[in-house]
Structures are given as structure tokens and as C-alpha cells.
Amino acid sequence: MADETNSPRAPSTGVTVADMQDYLAIDGDDGVLQELINYSEADAIGSIDSTIDIAVYRALPIFNQAVRTLVDFNYYNRGALSGQQIAYPKSYQYMLNKIRWKVGQTNG
């Protein structure tokens, strides 16, 4: 059985505001969530390979989970990040490493 966290699926539009509202169990904050989603996608892609089309990343469930993880981290730590001991959650870094391996195999 294929590893669901790494196997590409049908093209995805990626993480949406509605997805994040469900994930965080919140209502509202649409604008804040969209900005955090945009930032999180850009951060992840910039940390891996910005020459690869975003559709390739969005087709990976683990990429979308990495985006959710970073949005969650930044949403609940807004204003408190200067006092944080870590810049990113360890799980986010772990997922980025798995994505690097996956897109490297797909495109390299």
C-alpha cells in the first residue's frame, strides 16, 4: 500500500480558508488565514525548490499538511514569535525534508 503522506493525488487547489477554519475549529479570520496560507506555501516552496510549479506541491498531501502546520503555528503564536525558542515546529521541518525527497525523485 502506498504511503498516503507522500503519494501524489489528483490536482489540488491546496489549503483553503475553509480547510483551515475546520482544522483550527474557528470561525472567521478569513483574511488573516488567507495571508498565513499564502505565507506558508511560499515559505515551504522557498525552502525546497521555487522553480517547481506550485501545482506539483499542492498535489502532495504532505505539502498541504505542512502548510496547515505552519498556519496553525503562526496563527496561535501571532505577536508572540519574538519570544519563541523555535522559529518553526519540528514537525514542519520533518515534512519539508520528506517533500524535498519526494519532489527530487519526481523531478530530478
mmCIF file of N, CA and C in Angstrom:
data_model
loop_
_atom_site.group_PDB
_atom_site.id
_atom_site.type_symbol
_atom_site.label_atom_id
_atom_site.label_comp_id
_atom_site.label_asym_id
_atom_site.label_seq_id
_atom_site.Cartn_x
_atom_site.Cartn_y
_atom_site.Cartn_z
ATOM 1 N N MET A 1 0.847 -1.190 0.000
ATOM 2 C CA MET A 1 0.000 0.000 0.000
ATOM 3 C C MET A 1 0.888 1.248 0.000
ATOM 4 N N ALA A 2 0.561 2.218 -0.809
ATOM 5 C CA ALA A 2 1.362 3.440 -0.940
ATOM 6 C C ALA A 2 1.292 4.286 0.321
ATOM 7 N N ASP A 3 2.366 4.986 0.590
ATOM 8 C CA ASP A 3 2.414 5.907 1.721
ATOM 9 C C ASP A 3 1.583 7.132 1.370
ATOM 10 N N GLU A 4 0.444 7.279 2.006
ATOM 11 C CA GLU A 4 -0.511 8.339 1.673
ATOM 12 C C GLU A 4 0.067 9.731 1.905
ATOM 13 N N THR A 5 1.035 9.863 2.802
ATOM 14 C CA THR A 5 1.581 11.191 3.067
ATOM 15 C C THR A 5 2.493 11.672 1.953
ATOM 16 N N ASN A 6 2.930 10.772 1.098
ATOM 17 C CA ASN A 6 3.865 11.153 0.050
ATOM 18 C C ASN A 6 3.341 10.959 -1.359
ATOM 19 N N SER A 7 2.315 10.159 -1.529
ATOM 20 C CA SER A 7 1.881 9.855 -2.884
ATOM 21 C C SER A 7 1.057 10.987 -3.471
ATOM 22 N N PRO A 8 1.363 11.366 -4.716
ATOM 23 C CA PRO A 8 0.574 12.424 -5.355
ATOM 24 C C PRO A 8 -0.863 11.952 -5.581
ATOM 25 N N ARG A 9 -1.767 12.880 -5.476
ATOM 26 C CA ARG A 9 -3.171 12.616 -5.746
ATOM 27 C C ARG A 9 -3.589 13.469 -6.929
ATOM 28 N N ALA A 10 -4.893 13.481 -7.173
ATOM 29 C CA ALA A 10 -5.430 14.354 -8.210
ATOM 30 C C ALA A 10 -5.031 15.792 -7.885
ATOM 31 N N PRO A 11 -4.931 16.648 -8.897
ATOM 32 C CA PRO A 11 -4.545 18.043 -8.639
ATOM 33 C C PRO A 11 -5.407 18.665 -7.546
ATOM 34 N N SER A 12 -4.760 19.428 -6.715
ATOM 35 C CA SER A 12 -5.419 20.058 -5.582
ATOM 36 C C SER A 12 -5.232 21.566 -5.670
ATOM 37 N N THR A 13 -6.181 22.287 -5.142
ATOM 38 C CA THR A 13 -6.035 23.740 -5.062
ATOM 39 C C THR A 13 -5.258 24.121 -3.819
ATOM 40 N N GLY A 14 -4.856 23.127 -3.048
ATOM 41 C CA GLY A 14 -4.108 23.391 -1.835
ATOM 42 C C GLY A 14 -5.025 23.670 -0.663
ATOM 43 N N VAL A 15 -4.454 24.230 0.360
ATOM 44 C CA VAL A 15 -5.180 24.529 1.589
ATOM 45 C C VAL A 15 -6.020 25.782 1.373
ATOM 46 N N THR A 16 -7.266 25.730 1.793
ATOM 47 C CA THR A 16 -8.164 26.877 1.671
ATOM 48 C C THR A 16 -8.481 27.441 3.043
ATOM 49 N N VAL A 17 -9.068 28.624 3.050
ATOM 50 C CA VAL A 17 -9.501 29.245 4.306
ATOM 51 C C VAL A 17 -10.495 28.329 5.023
ATOM 52 N N ALA A 18 -11.446 27.772 4.283
ATOM 53 C CA ALA A 18 -12.433 26.872 4.900
ATOM 54 C C ALA A 18 -11.759 25.648 5.520
ATOM 55 N N ASP A 19 -10.741 25.091 4.828
ATOM 56 C CA ASP A 19 -9.982 23.969 5.386
ATOM 57 C C ASP A 19 -9.351 24.364 6.723
ATOM 58 N N MET A 20 -8.734 25.551 6.740
ATOM 59 C CA MET A 20 -8.057 25.995 7.963
ATOM 60 C C MET A 20 -9.046 26.277 9.074
ATOM 61 N N GLN A 21 -10.202 26.827 8.751
ATOM 62 C CA GLN A 21 -11.205 27.066 9.780
ATOM 63 C C GLN A 21 -11.633 25.745 10.401
ATOM 64 N N ASP A 22 -11.823 24.713 9.582
ATOM 65 C CA ASP A 22 -12.154 23.383 10.119
ATOM 66 C C ASP A 22 -10.997 22.834 10.938
ATOM 67 N N TYR A 23 -9.795 22.932 10.423
ATOM 68 C CA TYR A 23 -8.598 22.398 11.076
ATOM 69 C C TYR A 23 -8.375 23.044 12.441
ATOM 70 N N LEU A 24 -8.572 24.360 12.499
ATOM 71 C CA LEU A 24 -8.352 25.100 13.743
ATOM 72 C C LEU A 24 -9.599 25.181 14.615
ATOM 73 N N ALA A 25 -10.742 24.709 14.088
ATOM 74 C CA ALA A 25 -12.032 24.767 14.793
ATOM 75 C C ALA A 25 -12.365 26.204 15.187
ATOM 76 N N ILE A 26 -12.305 27.100 14.177
ATOM 77 C CA ILE A 26 -12.619 28.501 14.395
ATOM 78 C C ILE A 26 -13.573 28.993 13.310
ATOM 79 N N ASP A 27 -14.186 30.120 13.564
ATOM 80 C CA ASP A 27 -14.998 30.815 12.570
ATOM 81 C C ASP A 27 -14.330 32.156 12.298
ATOM 82 N N GLY A 28 -14.480 32.645 11.088
ATOM 83 C CA GLY A 28 -13.964 33.972 10.769
ATOM 84 C C GLY A 28 -12.468 33.986 10.522
ATOM 85 N N ASP A 29 -11.905 35.200 10.638
ATOM 86 C CA ASP A 29 -10.484 35.459 10.390
ATOM 87 C C ASP A 29 -10.068 35.068 8.967
ATOM 88 N N ASP A 30 -10.996 35.189 8.017
ATOM 89 C CA ASP A 30 -10.725 34.791 6.638
ATOM 90 C C ASP A 30 -9.473 35.457 6.078
ATOM 91 N N GLY A 31 -9.373 36.763 6.227
ATOM 92 C CA GLY A 31 -8.228 37.488 5.678
ATOM 93 C C GLY A 31 -6.919 37.071 6.315
ATOM 94 N N VAL A 32 -6.913 36.927 7.621
ATOM 95 C CA VAL A 32 -5.701 36.509 8.338
ATOM 96 C C VAL A 32 -5.292 35.118 7.885
ATOM 97 N N LEU A 33 -6.262 34.214 7.816
ATOM 98 C CA LEU A 33 -5.948 32.844 7.402
ATOM 99 C C LEU A 33 -5.418 32.791 5.976
ATOM 100 N N GLN A 34 -6.006 33.566 5.066
ATOM 101 C CA GLN A 34 -5.523 33.559 3.682
ATOM 102 C C GLN A 34 -4.090 34.069 3.607
ATOM 103 N N GLU A 35 -3.783 35.114 4.353
ATOM 104 C CA GLU A 35 -2.410 35.627 4.369
ATOM 105 C C GLU A 35 -1.445 34.583 4.929
ATOM 106 N N LEU A 36 -1.854 33.886 5.986
ATOM 107 C CA LEU A 36 -0.997 32.861 6.569
ATOM 108 C C LEU A 36 -0.821 31.666 5.623
ATOM 109 N N ILE A 37 -1.870 31.311 4.894
ATOM 110 C CA ILE A 37 -1.765 30.235 3.901
ATOM 111 C C ILE A 37 -0.779 30.642 2.810
ATOM 112 N N ASN A 38 -0.937 31.850 2.279
ATOM 113 C CA ASN A 38 -0.032 32.341 1.232
ATOM 114 C C ASN A 38 1.408 32.336 1.720
ATOM 115 N N TYR A 39 1.625 32.839 2.928
ATOM 116 C CA TYR A 39 2.965 32.877 3.501
ATOM 117 C C TYR A 39 3.521 31.467 3.674
ATOM 118 N N SER A 40 2.704 30.569 4.202
ATOM 119 C CA SER A 40 3.160 29.207 4.488
ATOM 120 C C SER A 40 3.518 28.455 3.213
ATOM 121 N N GLU A 41 2.701 28.614 2.167
ATOM 122 C CA GLU A 41 3.034 27.981 0.894
ATOM 123 C C GLU A 41 4.343 28.545 0.348
ATOM 124 N N ALA A 42 4.486 29.847 0.369
ATOM 125 C CA ALA A 42 5.700 30.491 -0.145
ATOM 126 C C ALA A 42 6.926 30.071 0.656
ATOM 127 N N ASP A 43 6.774 29.975 1.962
ATOM 128 C CA ASP A 43 7.888 29.570 2.816
ATOM 129 C C ASP A 43 8.319 28.142 2.497
ATOM 130 N N ALA A 44 7.349 27.244 2.393
ATOM 131 C CA ALA A 44 7.663 25.842 2.120
ATOM 132 C C ALA A 44 8.326 25.696 0.748
ATOM 133 N N ILE A 45 7.753 26.324 -0.257
ATOM 134 C CA ILE A 45 8.301 26.237 -1.613
ATOM 135 C C ILE A 45 9.691 26.855 -1.673
ATOM 136 N N GLY A 46 9.866 27.995 -1.029
ATOM 137 C CA GLY A 46 11.167 28.644 -0.998
ATOM 138 C C GLY A 46 12.221 27.827 -0.270
ATOM 139 N N SER A 47 11.788 26.994 0.655
ATOM 140 C CA SER A 47 12.712 26.144 1.403
ATOM 141 C C SER A 47 13.073 24.874 0.654
ATOM 142 N N ILE A 48 12.311 24.571 -0.403
ATOM 143 C CA ILE A 48 12.541 23.324 -1.145
ATOM 144 C C ILE A 48 13.107 23.629 -2.525
ATOM 145 N N ASP A 49 12.266 24.142 -3.424
ATOM 146 C CA ASP A 49 12.712 24.461 -4.785
ATOM 147 C C ASP A 49 11.656 25.345 -5.423
ATOM 148 N N SER A 50 11.943 26.614 -5.548
ATOM 149 C CA SER A 50 10.962 27.566 -6.069
ATOM 150 C C SER A 50 10.784 27.483 -7.582
ATOM 151 N N THR A 51 11.569 26.650 -8.242
ATOM 152 C CA THR A 51 11.406 26.507 -9.686
ATOM 153 C C THR A 51 10.330 25.484 -10.052
ATOM 154 N N ILE A 52 9.861 24.739 -9.082
ATOM 155 C CA ILE A 52 8.831 23.724 -9.313
ATOM 156 C C ILE A 52 7.467 24.377 -9.171
ATOM 157 N N ASP A 53 6.579 24.107 -10.108
ATOM 158 C CA ASP A 53 5.236 24.685 -10.107
ATOM 159 C C ASP A 53 4.483 24.315 -8.831
ATOM 160 N N ILE A 54 3.743 25.270 -8.307
ATOM 161 C CA ILE A 54 3.002 25.060 -7.067
ATOM 162 C C ILE A 54 2.003 23.910 -7.176
ATOM 163 N N ALA A 55 1.497 23.634 -8.359
ATOM 164 C CA ALA A 55 0.545 22.525 -8.543
ATOM 165 C C ALA A 55 1.182 21.185 -8.185
ATOM 166 N N VAL A 56 2.477 21.049 -8.441
ATOM 167 C CA VAL A 56 3.194 19.817 -8.082
ATOM 168 C C VAL A 56 3.177 19.654 -6.571
ATOM 169 N N TYR A 57 3.462 20.728 -5.860
ATOM 170 C CA TYR A 57 3.453 20.677 -4.402
ATOM 171 C C TYR A 57 2.047 20.408 -3.861
ATOM 172 N N ARG A 58 1.079 21.135 -4.366
ATOM 173 C CA ARG A 58 -0.296 21.007 -3.866
ATOM 174 C C ARG A 58 -0.887 19.621 -4.099
ATOM 175 N N ALA A 59 -0.325 18.872 -5.035
ATOM 176 C CA ALA A 59 -0.788 17.504 -5.282
ATOM 177 C C ALA A 59 -0.281 16.526 -4.223
ATOM 178 N N LEU A 60 0.646 16.975 -3.391
ATOM 179 C CA LEU A 60 1.193 16.125 -2.331
ATOM 180 C C LEU A 60 0.459 16.385 -1.020
ATOM 181 N N PRO A 61 -0.220 15.397 -0.481
ATOM 182 C CA PRO A 61 -0.902 15.590 0.807
ATOM 183 C C PRO A 61 0.033 16.092 1.912
ATOM 184 N N ILE A 62 1.283 15.644 1.911
ATOM 185 C CA ILE A 62 2.212 16.077 2.955
ATOM 186 C C ILE A 62 2.544 17.565 2.830
ATOM 187 N N PHE A 63 2.553 18.103 1.609
ATOM 188 C CA PHE A 63 2.769 19.540 1.437
ATOM 189 C C PHE A 63 1.619 20.315 2.067
ATOM 190 N N ASN A 64 0.394 19.893 1.775
ATOM 191 C CA ASN A 64 -0.768 20.576 2.342
ATOM 192 C C ASN A 64 -0.782 20.479 3.861
ATOM 193 N N GLN A 65 -0.325 19.343 4.398
ATOM 194 C CA GLN A 65 -0.256 19.223 5.854
ATOM 195 C C GLN A 65 0.831 20.126 6.420
ATOM 196 N N ALA A 66 1.937 20.261 5.724
ATOM 197 C CA ALA A 66 2.990 21.177 6.175
ATOM 198 C C ALA A 66 2.460 22.603 6.206
ATOM 199 N N VAL A 67 1.697 22.989 5.184
ATOM 200 C CA VAL A 67 1.101 24.330 5.153
ATOM 201 C C VAL A 67 0.160 24.496 6.345
ATOM 202 N N ARG A 68 -0.708 23.517 6.593
ATOM 203 C CA ARG A 68 -1.623 23.594 7.745
ATOM 204 C C ARG A 68 -0.849 23.739 9.055
ATOM 205 N N THR A 69 0.234 22.980 9.180
ATOM 206 C CA THR A 69 1.031 23.013 10.410
ATOM 207 C C THR A 69 1.633 24.394 10.638
ATOM 208 N N LEU A 70 2.164 25.003 9.580
ATOM 209 C CA LEU A 70 2.766 26.323 9.738
ATOM 210 C C LEU A 70 1.708 27.398 9.958
ATOM 211 N N VAL A 71 0.569 27.281 9.286
ATOM 212 C CA VAL A 71 -0.524 28.239 9.522
ATOM 213 C C VAL A 71 -0.967 28.138 10.972
ATOM 214 N N ASP A 72 -1.172 26.930 11.481
ATOM 215 C CA ASP A 72 -1.582 26.704 12.871
ATOM 216 C C ASP A 72 -0.566 27.347 13.822
ATOM 217 N N PHE A 73 0.704 27.062 13.602
ATOM 218 C CA PHE A 73 1.764 27.597 14.457
ATOM 219 C C PHE A 73 1.752 29.120 14.470
ATOM 220 N N ASN A 74 1.674 29.717 13.278
ATOM 221 C CA ASN A 74 1.708 31.180 13.199
ATOM 222 C C ASN A 74 0.408 31.820 13.664
ATOM 223 N N TYR A 75 -0.707 31.164 13.442
ATOM 224 C CA TYR A 75 -1.999 31.719 13.867
ATOM 225 C C TYR A 75 -2.047 31.839 15.394
ATOM 226 N N TYR A 76 -1.649 30.791 16.081
ATOM 227 C CA TYR A 76 -1.744 30.800 17.536
ATOM 228 C C TYR A 76 -0.572 31.475 18.226
ATOM 229 N N ASN A 77 0.462 31.817 17.473
ATOM 230 C CA ASN A 77 1.619 32.494 18.064
ATOM 231 C C ASN A 77 1.792 33.916 17.553
ATOM 232 N N ARG A 78 0.753 34.459 16.924
ATOM 233 C CA ARG A 78 0.854 35.836 16.419
ATOM 234 C C ARG A 78 1.206 36.771 17.563
ATOM 235 N N GLY A 79 2.175 37.611 17.320
ATOM 236 C CA GLY A 79 2.572 38.590 18.333
ATOM 237 C C GLY A 79 3.510 38.031 19.378
ATOM 238 N N ALA A 80 3.624 36.714 19.449
ATOM 239 C CA ALA A 80 4.480 36.109 20.464
ATOM 240 C C ALA A 80 5.727 35.476 19.856
ATOM 241 N N LEU A 81 5.894 35.592 18.543
ATOM 242 C CA LEU A 81 7.000 34.897 17.892
ATOM 243 C C LEU A 81 8.373 35.407 18.311
ATOM 244 N N SER A 82 8.471 36.653 18.705
ATOM 245 C CA SER A 82 9.782 37.169 19.112
ATOM 246 C C SER A 82 10.290 36.496 20.381
ATOM 247 N N GLY A 83 9.388 35.986 21.181
ATOM 248 C CA GLY A 83 9.785 35.310 22.406
ATOM 249 C C GLY A 83 9.903 33.803 22.259
ATOM 250 N N GLN A 84 9.682 33.280 21.063
ATOM 251 C CA GLN A 84 9.734 31.838 20.828
ATOM 252 C C GLN A 84 11.172 31.335 20.836
ATOM 253 N N GLN A 85 11.352 30.133 21.335
ATOM 254 C CA GLN A 85 12.658 29.481 21.299
ATOM 255 C C GLN A 85 12.918 28.831 19.932
ATOM 256 N N ILE A 86 11.834 28.498 19.209
ATOM 257 C CA ILE A 86 11.981 27.861 17.901
ATOM 258 C C ILE A 86 11.285 28.710 16.853
ATOM 259 N N ALA A 87 11.852 28.738 15.660
ATOM 260 C CA ALA A 87 11.259 29.514 14.576
ATOM 261 C C ALA A 87 10.154 28.733 13.878
ATOM 262 N N TYR A 88 10.293 27.404 13.820
ATOM 263 C CA TYR A 88 9.333 26.542 13.140
ATOM 264 C C TYR A 88 9.083 25.301 13.988
ATOM 265 N N PRO A 89 7.895 24.736 13.870
ATOM 266 C CA PRO A 89 7.658 23.457 14.560
ATOM 267 C C PRO A 89 8.545 22.361 13.954
ATOM 268 N N LYS A 90 9.019 21.458 14.793
ATOM 269 C CA LYS A 90 9.866 20.367 14.298
ATOM 270 C C LYS A 90 9.131 19.509 13.285
ATOM 271 N N SER A 91 7.828 19.331 13.467
ATOM 272 C CA SER A 91 7.061 18.519 12.523
ATOM 273 C C SER A 91 7.060 19.167 11.135
ATOM 274 N N TYR A 92 7.050 20.491 11.071
ATOM 275 C CA TYR A 92 7.095 21.208 9.798
ATOM 276 C C TYR A 92 8.426 20.928 9.094
ATOM 277 N N GLN A 93 9.515 21.016 9.831
ATOM 278 C CA GLN A 93 10.835 20.743 9.265
ATOM 279 C C GLN A 93 10.914 19.302 8.758
ATOM 280 N N TYR A 94 10.353 18.375 9.506
ATOM 281 C CA TYR A 94 10.342 16.970 9.114
ATOM 282 C C TYR A 94 9.593 16.804 7.785
ATOM 283 N N MET A 95 8.421 17.442 7.680
ATOM 284 C CA MET A 95 7.634 17.333 6.452
ATOM 285 C C MET A 95 8.368 17.951 5.261
ATOM 286 N N LEU A 96 9.033 19.088 5.468
ATOM 287 C CA LEU A 96 9.797 19.700 4.377
ATOM 288 C C LEU A 96 10.868 18.746 3.867
ATOM 289 N N ASN A 97 11.531 18.048 4.771
ATOM 290 C CA ASN A 97 12.563 17.098 4.353
ATOM 291 C C ASN A 97 11.971 15.969 3.519
ATOM 292 N N LYS A 98 10.805 15.479 3.907
ATOM 293 C CA LYS A 98 10.148 14.422 3.133
ATOM 294 C C LYS A 98 9.718 14.948 1.763
ATOM 295 N N ILE A 99 9.253 16.180 1.715
ATOM 296 C CA ILE A 99 8.832 16.774 0.438
ATOM 297 C C ILE A 99 10.049 16.949 -0.470
ATOM 298 N N ARG A 100 11.166 17.404 0.079
ATOM 299 C CA ARG A 100 12.393 17.562 -0.712
ATOM 300 C C ARG A 100 12.751 16.250 -1.393
ATOM 301 N N TRP A 101 12.667 15.173 -0.654
ATOM 302 C CA TRP A 101 12.983 13.860 -1.206
ATOM 303 C C TRP A 101 11.976 13.495 -2.291
ATOM 304 N N LYS A 102 10.701 13.742 -2.046
ATOM 305 C CA LYS A 102 9.654 13.359 -2.977
ATOM 306 C C LYS A 102 9.751 14.157 -4.282
ATOM 307 N N VAL A 103 9.848 15.464 -4.219
ATOM 308 C CA VAL A 103 9.913 16.243 -5.456
ATOM 309 C C VAL A 103 11.236 16.029 -6.165
ATOM 310 N N GLY A 104 12.276 15.718 -5.426
ATOM 311 C CA GLY A 104 13.566 15.400 -6.040
ATOM 312 C C GLY A 104 13.472 14.140 -6.881
ATOM 313 N N GLN A 105 12.716 13.152 -6.387
ATOM 314 C CA GLN A 105 12.514 11.912 -7.140
ATOM 315 C C GLN A 105 11.634 12.154 -8.350
ATOM 316 N N THR A 106 10.596 12.981 -8.178
ATOM 317 C CA THR A 106 9.648 13.237 -9.240
ATOM 318 C C THR A 106 10.275 14.055 -10.364
ATOM 319 N N ASN A 107 11.114 15.023 -9.989
ATOM 320 C CA ASN A 107 11.612 15.990 -10.968
ATOM 321 C C ASN A 107 13.114 15.927 -11.184
ATOM 322 N N GLY A 108 13.795 15.036 -10.524
ATOM 323 C CA GLY A 108 15.234 15.090 -10.632
ATOM 324 C C GLY A 108 15.890 13.937 -11.233
#
